[in-house]
mmCIF file of C-alpha atoms in Angstrom:
data_model
loop_
_atom_site.group_PDB
_atom_site.id
_atom_site.type_symbol
_atom_site.label_atom_id
_atom_site.label_comp_id
_atom_site.label_asym_id
_atom_site.label_seq_id
_atom_site.Cartn_x
_atom_site.Cartn_y
_atom_site.Cartn_z
ATOM 1 C CA UNK I 1 -14.938 -6.461 -12.408
ATOM 2 C CA UNK I 2 -12.319 -3.930 -13.058
ATOM 3 C CA UNK I 3 -9.324 -4.340 -10.460
ATOM 4 C CA UNK I 4 -6.265 -6.409 -9.541
ATOM 5 C CA UNK I 5 -6.474 -10.226 -9.726
ATOM 6 C CA UNK I 6 -3.937 -12.310 -7.704
ATOM 7 C CA UNK I 7 -3.349 -16.246 -8.302
ATOM 8 C CA UNK I 8 -3.115 -18.165 -6.530
ATOM 9 C CA UNK I 9 -4.961 -16.956 -2.705
ATOM 10 C CA UNK I 10 -2.867 -20.043 -1.037
ATOM 11 C CA UNK I 11 -0.071 -21.673 -1.739
ATOM 12 C CA UNK I 12 2.239 -23.988 -0.030
ATOM 13 C CA UNK I 13 5.975 -24.858 -0.877
ATOM 14 C CA UNK I 14 8.843 -26.939 -0.278
ATOM 15 C CA UNK I 15 12.095 -25.652 0.383
ATOM 16 C CA UNK I 16 14.078 -25.184 -2.975
ATOM 17 C CA UNK I 17 10.824 -25.687 -5.301
ATOM 18 C CA UNK I 18 10.009 -22.765 -7.670
ATOM 19 C CA UNK I 19 6.510 -21.056 -8.473
ATOM 20 C CA UNK I 20 5.339 -18.074 -9.893
ATOM 21 C CA UNK I 21 2.837 -15.575 -8.634
ATOM 22 C CA UNK I 22 0.397 -13.974 -10.900
ATOM 23 C CA UNK I 23 -0.853 -10.544 -10.855
ATOM 24 C CA UNK I 24 -3.135 -9.257 -13.595
ATOM 25 C CA UNK I 25 -5.025 -5.855 -13.820
ATOM 26 C CA UNK I 26 -7.571 -4.547 -16.334
ATOM 27 C CA UNK I 27 -7.481 -0.810 -15.817
ATOM 28 C CA UNK I 28 -4.766 -0.027 -18.084
ATOM 29 C CA UNK I 29 -2.412 1.256 -15.227
ATOM 30 C CA UNK I 30 0.721 1.918 -16.405
ATOM 31 C CA UNK I 31 2.374 1.358 -12.678
ATOM 32 C CA UNK I 32 2.410 -2.070 -10.980
ATOM 33 C CA UNK I 33 4.225 -3.210 -7.751
ATOM 34 C CA UNK I 34 4.765 -6.335 -5.512
ATOM 35 C CA UNK I 35 4.629 -6.072 -1.685
ATOM 36 C CA UNK I 36 5.335 -8.740 0.981
ATOM 37 C CA UNK I 37 3.708 -8.193 4.365
ATOM 38 C CA UNK I 38 4.822 -10.490 7.432
ATOM 39 C CA UNK I 39 3.139 -10.513 10.551
ATOM 40 C CA UNK I 40 3.158 -7.352 12.869
ATOM 41 C CA UNK I 41 4.889 -5.451 9.986
ATOM 42 C CA UNK I 42 4.233 -3.024 7.063
ATOM 43 C CA UNK I 43 4.319 -3.736 3.566
ATOM 44 C CA UNK I 44 7.911 -4.255 1.846
ATOM 45 C CA UNK I 45 8.532 -3.402 -1.516
ATOM 46 C CA UNK I 46 9.932 -6.013 -3.611
ATOM 47 C CA UNK I 47 9.810 -4.692 -7.136
ATOM 48 C CA UNK I 48 8.220 -2.570 -9.337
ATOM 49 C CA UNK I 49 7.524 -1.650 -12.996
ATOM 50 C CA UNK I 50 6.676 1.823 -14.395
ATOM 51 C CA UNK I 51 5.631 0.427 -17.763
ATOM 52 C CA UNK I 52 5.751 -2.795 -20.111
ATOM 53 C CA UNK I 53 9.653 -3.901 -20.328
ATOM 54 C CA UNK I 54 10.757 -1.855 -17.363
ATOM 55 C CA UNK I 55 11.304 -3.072 -14.051
ATOM 56 C CA UNK I 56 13.367 -2.007 -10.909
ATOM 57 C CA UNK I 57 13.938 -3.368 -7.306
ATOM 58 C CA UNK I 58 12.764 -2.196 -4.111
ATOM 59 C CA UNK I 59 13.703 -2.734 -0.688
ATOM 60 C CA UNK I 60 13.784 -6.721 -0.787
ATOM 61 C CA UNK I 61 14.351 -7.855 -4.042
ATOM 62 C CA UNK I 62 16.570 -10.700 -3.305
ATOM 63 C CA UNK I 63 15.148 -14.345 -3.861
ATOM 64 C CA UNK I 64 12.582 -12.807 -6.617
ATOM 65 C CA UNK I 65 12.404 -12.232 -10.153
ATOM 66 C CA UNK I 66 9.843 -10.287 -12.366
ATOM 67 C CA UNK I 67 9.036 -9.086 -15.892
ATOM 68 C CA UNK I 68 6.703 -7.151 -17.606
ATOM 69 C CA UNK I 69 5.976 -8.081 -21.165
ATOM 70 C CA UNK I 70 2.458 -6.597 -21.281
ATOM 71 C CA UNK I 71 0.599 -3.575 -19.414
ATOM 72 C CA UNK I 72 -1.713 -5.939 -18.043
ATOM 73 C CA UNK I 73 0.287 -8.735 -16.229
ATOM 74 C CA UNK I 74 3.369 -8.602 -13.675
ATOM 75 C CA UNK I 75 4.406 -12.073 -12.344
ATOM 76 C CA UNK I 76 6.542 -12.395 -9.531
ATOM 77 C CA UNK I 77 8.881 -15.391 -9.574
ATOM 78 C CA UNK I 78 10.562 -17.051 -6.777
ATOM 79 C CA UNK I 79 13.305 -19.248 -8.148
ATOM 80 C CA UNK I 80 14.208 -21.421 -4.949
ATOM 81 C CA UNK I 81 11.685 -21.046 -2.025
ATOM 82 C CA UNK I 82 12.855 -20.308 1.261
ATOM 83 C CA UNK I 83 11.039 -20.729 4.521
ATOM 84 C CA UNK I 84 12.216 -16.778 5.135
ATOM 85 C CA UNK I 85 9.609 -16.060 1.934
ATOM 86 C CA UNK I 86 6.458 -17.409 4.231
ATOM 87 C CA UNK I 87 4.577 -14.172 3.625
ATOM 88 C CA UNK I 88 1.500 -12.494 2.146
ATOM 89 C CA UNK I 89 2.133 -10.943 -0.736
ATOM 90 C CA UNK I 90 0.235 -8.287 -2.641
ATOM 91 C CA UNK I 91 0.514 -6.638 -6.239
ATOM 92 C CA UNK I 92 -0.578 -3.111 -6.616
ATOM 93 C CA UNK I 93 -0.990 -1.033 -9.443
ATOM 94 C CA UNK I 94 -1.678 2.809 -10.740
ATOM 95 C CA UNK I 95 -2.249 5.320 -13.341
ATOM 96 C CA UNK I 96 0.892 7.174 -13.779
ATOM 97 C CA UNK I 97 -0.548 10.526 -14.811
ATOM 98 C CA UNK I 98 -3.532 10.372 -12.466
ATOM 99 C CA UNK I 99 -1.661 9.424 -9.454
ATOM 100 C CA UNK I 100 -3.846 11.513 -6.959
ATOM 101 C CA UNK I 101 -6.195 8.092 -7.311
ATOM 102 C CA UNK I 102 -3.800 5.915 -5.517
ATOM 103 C CA UNK I 103 -2.785 2.458 -6.098
ATOM 104 C CA UNK I 104 -5.065 -0.388 -6.329
ATOM 105 C CA UNK I 105 -4.317 -3.669 -4.185
ATOM 106 C CA UNK I 106 -5.128 -7.522 -5.104
ATOM 107 C CA UNK I 107 -6.461 -9.588 -2.300
ATOM 108 C CA UNK I 108 -3.240 -10.719 -1.848
ATOM 109 C CA UNK I 109 -1.719 -14.643 -1.987
ATOM 110 C CA UNK I 110 -0.671 -16.103 1.260
ATOM 111 C CA UNK I 111 2.451 -18.194 0.756
ATOM 112 C CA UNK I 112 4.023 -21.013 3.183
ATOM 113 C CA UNK I 113 7.404 -22.477 2.688
ATOM 114 C CA UNK I 114 8.063 -25.577 4.678
ATOM 115 C CA UNK X 1 10.872 9.533 0.181
ATOM 116 C CA UNK X 2 10.258 11.329 3.234
ATOM 117 C CA UNK X 3 10.338 8.972 6.454
ATOM 118 C CA UNK X 4 6.829 9.181 8.494
ATOM 119 C CA UNK X 5 5.925 8.420 11.793
ATOM 120 C CA UNK X 6 2.604 7.444 13.605
ATOM 121 C CA UNK X 7 1.525 6.039 16.549
ATOM 122 C CA UNK X 8 1.345 2.347 16.584
ATOM 123 C CA UNK X 9 -1.848 1.894 18.106
ATOM 124 C CA UNK X 10 -4.978 3.788 18.858
ATOM 125 C CA UNK X 11 -8.228 2.904 20.669
ATOM 126 C CA UNK X 12 -11.723 4.669 20.157
ATOM 127 C CA UNK X 13 -15.338 3.948 20.529
ATOM 128 C CA UNK X 14 -18.329 3.967 18.399
ATOM 129 C CA UNK X 15 -19.485 7.226 17.427
ATOM 130 C CA UNK X 16 -16.357 9.074 18.113
ATOM 131 C CA UNK X 17 -14.417 10.934 15.993
ATOM 132 C CA UNK X 18 -10.630 9.570 15.590
ATOM 133 C CA UNK X 19 -7.724 11.776 14.501
ATOM 134 C CA UNK X 20 -4.324 10.044 13.436
ATOM 135 C CA UNK X 21 -1.379 12.079 13.157
ATOM 136 C CA UNK X 22 1.615 11.636 11.284
ATOM 137 C CA UNK X 23 4.720 13.364 11.207
ATOM 138 C CA UNK X 24 7.123 13.825 8.078
ATOM 139 C CA UNK X 25 9.536 16.623 8.525
ATOM 140 C CA UNK X 26 11.550 15.767 5.427
ATOM 141 C CA UNK X 27 8.513 16.147 3.024
ATOM 142 C CA UNK X 28 9.751 17.758 -0.140
ATOM 143 C CA UNK X 29 8.251 20.543 -2.080
ATOM 144 C CA UNK X 30 6.720 18.356 -4.741
ATOM 145 C CA UNK X 31 5.453 15.678 -2.506
ATOM 146 C CA UNK X 32 1.779 14.968 -1.455
ATOM 147 C CA UNK X 33 0.306 13.084 1.520
ATOM 148 C CA UNK X 34 -1.452 9.894 1.181
ATOM 149 C CA UNK X 35 -3.449 7.671 3.545
ATOM 150 C CA UNK X 36 -4.396 3.992 2.966
ATOM 151 C CA UNK X 37 -6.724 1.457 4.956
ATOM 152 C CA UNK X 38 -6.062 -2.066 5.347
ATOM 153 C CA UNK X 39 -8.439 -4.645 7.013
ATOM 154 C CA UNK X 40 -7.270 -8.004 7.960
ATOM 155 C CA UNK X 41 -6.295 -10.334 5.214
ATOM 156 C CA UNK X 42 -6.821 -7.789 2.571
ATOM 157 C CA UNK X 43 -4.968 -5.590 0.417
ATOM 158 C CA UNK X 44 -4.341 -1.841 1.398
ATOM 159 C CA UNK X 45 -7.339 0.731 0.138
ATOM 160 C CA UNK X 46 -6.753 4.277 -1.022
ATOM 161 C CA UNK X 47 -8.512 6.698 1.391
ATOM 162 C CA UNK X 48 -7.726 10.343 0.386
ATOM 163 C CA UNK X 49 -4.776 12.356 -0.628
ATOM 164 C CA UNK X 50 -3.544 15.888 -0.210
ATOM 165 C CA UNK X 51 -1.045 18.666 -0.748
ATOM 166 C CA UNK X 52 -1.858 21.001 1.527
ATOM 167 C CA UNK X 53 -4.857 22.893 3.704
ATOM 168 C CA UNK X 54 -8.039 20.527 4.159
ATOM 169 C CA UNK X 55 -9.402 17.587 1.816
ATOM 170 C CA UNK X 56 -12.536 16.016 2.486
ATOM 171 C CA UNK X 57 -14.090 13.032 0.817
ATOM 172 C CA UNK X 58 -16.962 10.723 1.597
ATOM 173 C CA UNK X 59 -14.721 8.719 3.871
ATOM 174 C CA UNK X 60 -12.498 11.147 5.741
ATOM 175 C CA UNK X 61 -10.576 14.386 6.105
ATOM 176 C CA UNK X 62 -7.262 15.342 5.792
ATOM 177 C CA UNK X 63 -5.809 18.413 7.553
ATOM 178 C CA UNK X 64 -2.178 19.787 6.371
ATOM 179 C CA UNK X 65 -0.813 22.662 8.426
ATOM 180 C CA UNK X 66 0.978 25.220 6.451
ATOM 181 C CA UNK X 67 4.534 23.755 7.226
ATOM 182 C CA UNK X 68 3.219 20.617 6.039
ATOM 183 C CA UNK X 69 5.334 18.879 8.531
ATOM 184 C CA UNK X 70 2.729 16.752 9.849
ATOM 185 C CA UNK X 71 -0.923 15.724 8.599
ATOM 186 C CA UNK X 72 -3.816 14.407 10.248
ATOM 187 C CA UNK X 73 -6.316 11.801 9.071
ATOM 188 C CA UNK X 74 -9.781 12.640 10.797
ATOM 189 C CA UNK X 75 -12.431 9.567 10.623
ATOM 190 C CA UNK X 76 -15.995 10.927 11.792
ATOM 191 C CA UNK X 77 -18.054 9.041 13.813
ATOM 192 C CA UNK X 78 -16.142 5.809 13.641
ATOM 193 C CA UNK X 79 -17.857 1.965 13.791
ATOM 194 C CA UNK X 80 -16.751 -1.242 14.674
ATOM 195 C CA UNK X 81 -15.967 -1.637 10.550
ATOM 196 C CA UNK X 82 -13.387 1.200 10.920
ATOM 197 C CA UNK X 83 -11.119 -1.340 12.893
ATOM 198 C CA UNK X 84 -8.208 -1.615 10.344
ATOM 199 C CA UNK X 85 -4.537 -0.392 10.042
ATOM 200 C CA UNK X 86 -4.130 3.081 8.857
ATOM 201 C CA UNK X 87 -1.043 3.856 6.724
ATOM 202 C CA UNK X 88 0.261 7.465 5.961
ATOM 203 C CA UNK X 89 2.592 7.744 2.851
ATOM 204 C CA UNK X 90 4.437 10.835 1.627
ATOM 205 C CA UNK X 91 5.756 11.206 -1.850
ATOM 206 C CA UNK X 92 5.430 8.957 -4.533
ATOM 207 C CA UNK X 93 2.903 11.330 -6.050
ATOM 208 C CA UNK X 94 3.849 14.915 -7.308
ATOM 209 C CA UNK X 95 1.286 16.959 -9.101
ATOM 210 C CA UNK X 96 -1.052 13.788 -9.849
ATOM 211 C CA UNK X 97 2.018 11.919 -11.414
ATOM 212 C CA UNK X 98 3.037 8.727 -9.740
ATOM 213 C CA UNK X 99 6.762 7.991 -8.878
ATOM 214 C CA UNK X 100 6.030 4.324 -9.592
ATOM 215 C CA UNK X 101 6.300 2.980 -5.919
ATOM 216 C CA UNK X 102 4.932 3.366 -2.485
ATOM 217 C CA UNK X 103 6.976 2.948 0.739
ATOM 218 C CA UNK X 104 4.543 1.936 3.783
ATOM 219 C CA UNK X 105 5.649 2.680 7.395
ATOM 220 C CA UNK X 106 4.561 0.358 10.374
ATOM 221 C CA UNK X 107 1.062 2.165 9.966
ATOM 222 C CA UNK X 108 -1.406 2.598 13.043
ATOM 223 C CA UNK X 109 -3.658 0.104 14.362
ATOM 224 C CA UNK X 110 -7.007 1.845 15.357
ATOM 225 C CA UNK X 111 -9.443 -0.422 17.598
ATOM 226 C CA UNK X 112 -12.857 0.832 17.608
ATOM 227 C CA UNK X 113 -14.869 -0.826 20.547
ATOM 228 C CA UNK X 114 -18.477 -1.044 21.321
#
């Protein structure tokens, strides 16, 4: 089924560990983004990409790295996990020139850092 | 991107029409207004987008006055399954072209009662 696929769905990390959250889309969308959502809060933009090889920072980029080597994939890397990064992470993608169709979001990755 | 203001929460009953208003006094000429819906433990889902006057689809209607400083999302005859958080976003798209990132506010928690 077409859409945005995020893996893993759940993850527990120890403080200081590193990991990569995977995001893949099969809709040939140019734009992809990563958000985090904390309890009782809206979504905050971490990083986004307007095409392969192009990334930029959002509101809360510290502690996270991204790269976009292909149109389909946009992984999010946590270099040294901290308890403050405990959150639900959402990946989203959209067309550039058909922006009126909105963004498609993945089902999320629930991350706990202990 | 224009800042938006929405009510934090609303309550309704099954079968009623619900109207959620969003204020966006600083909307730019090229900005579009977009609404997303988010159920618990899921990513946001695009509902509707408009530029001016009225837009209607199978899910909702969007009313935008001439000055475009506010907009109203209308959900006809809500059911329990419409209980969700509703986000109003301004900007991000202009003339069908995405700017590449979405900025979410706190959203409105809609609770539908039996």
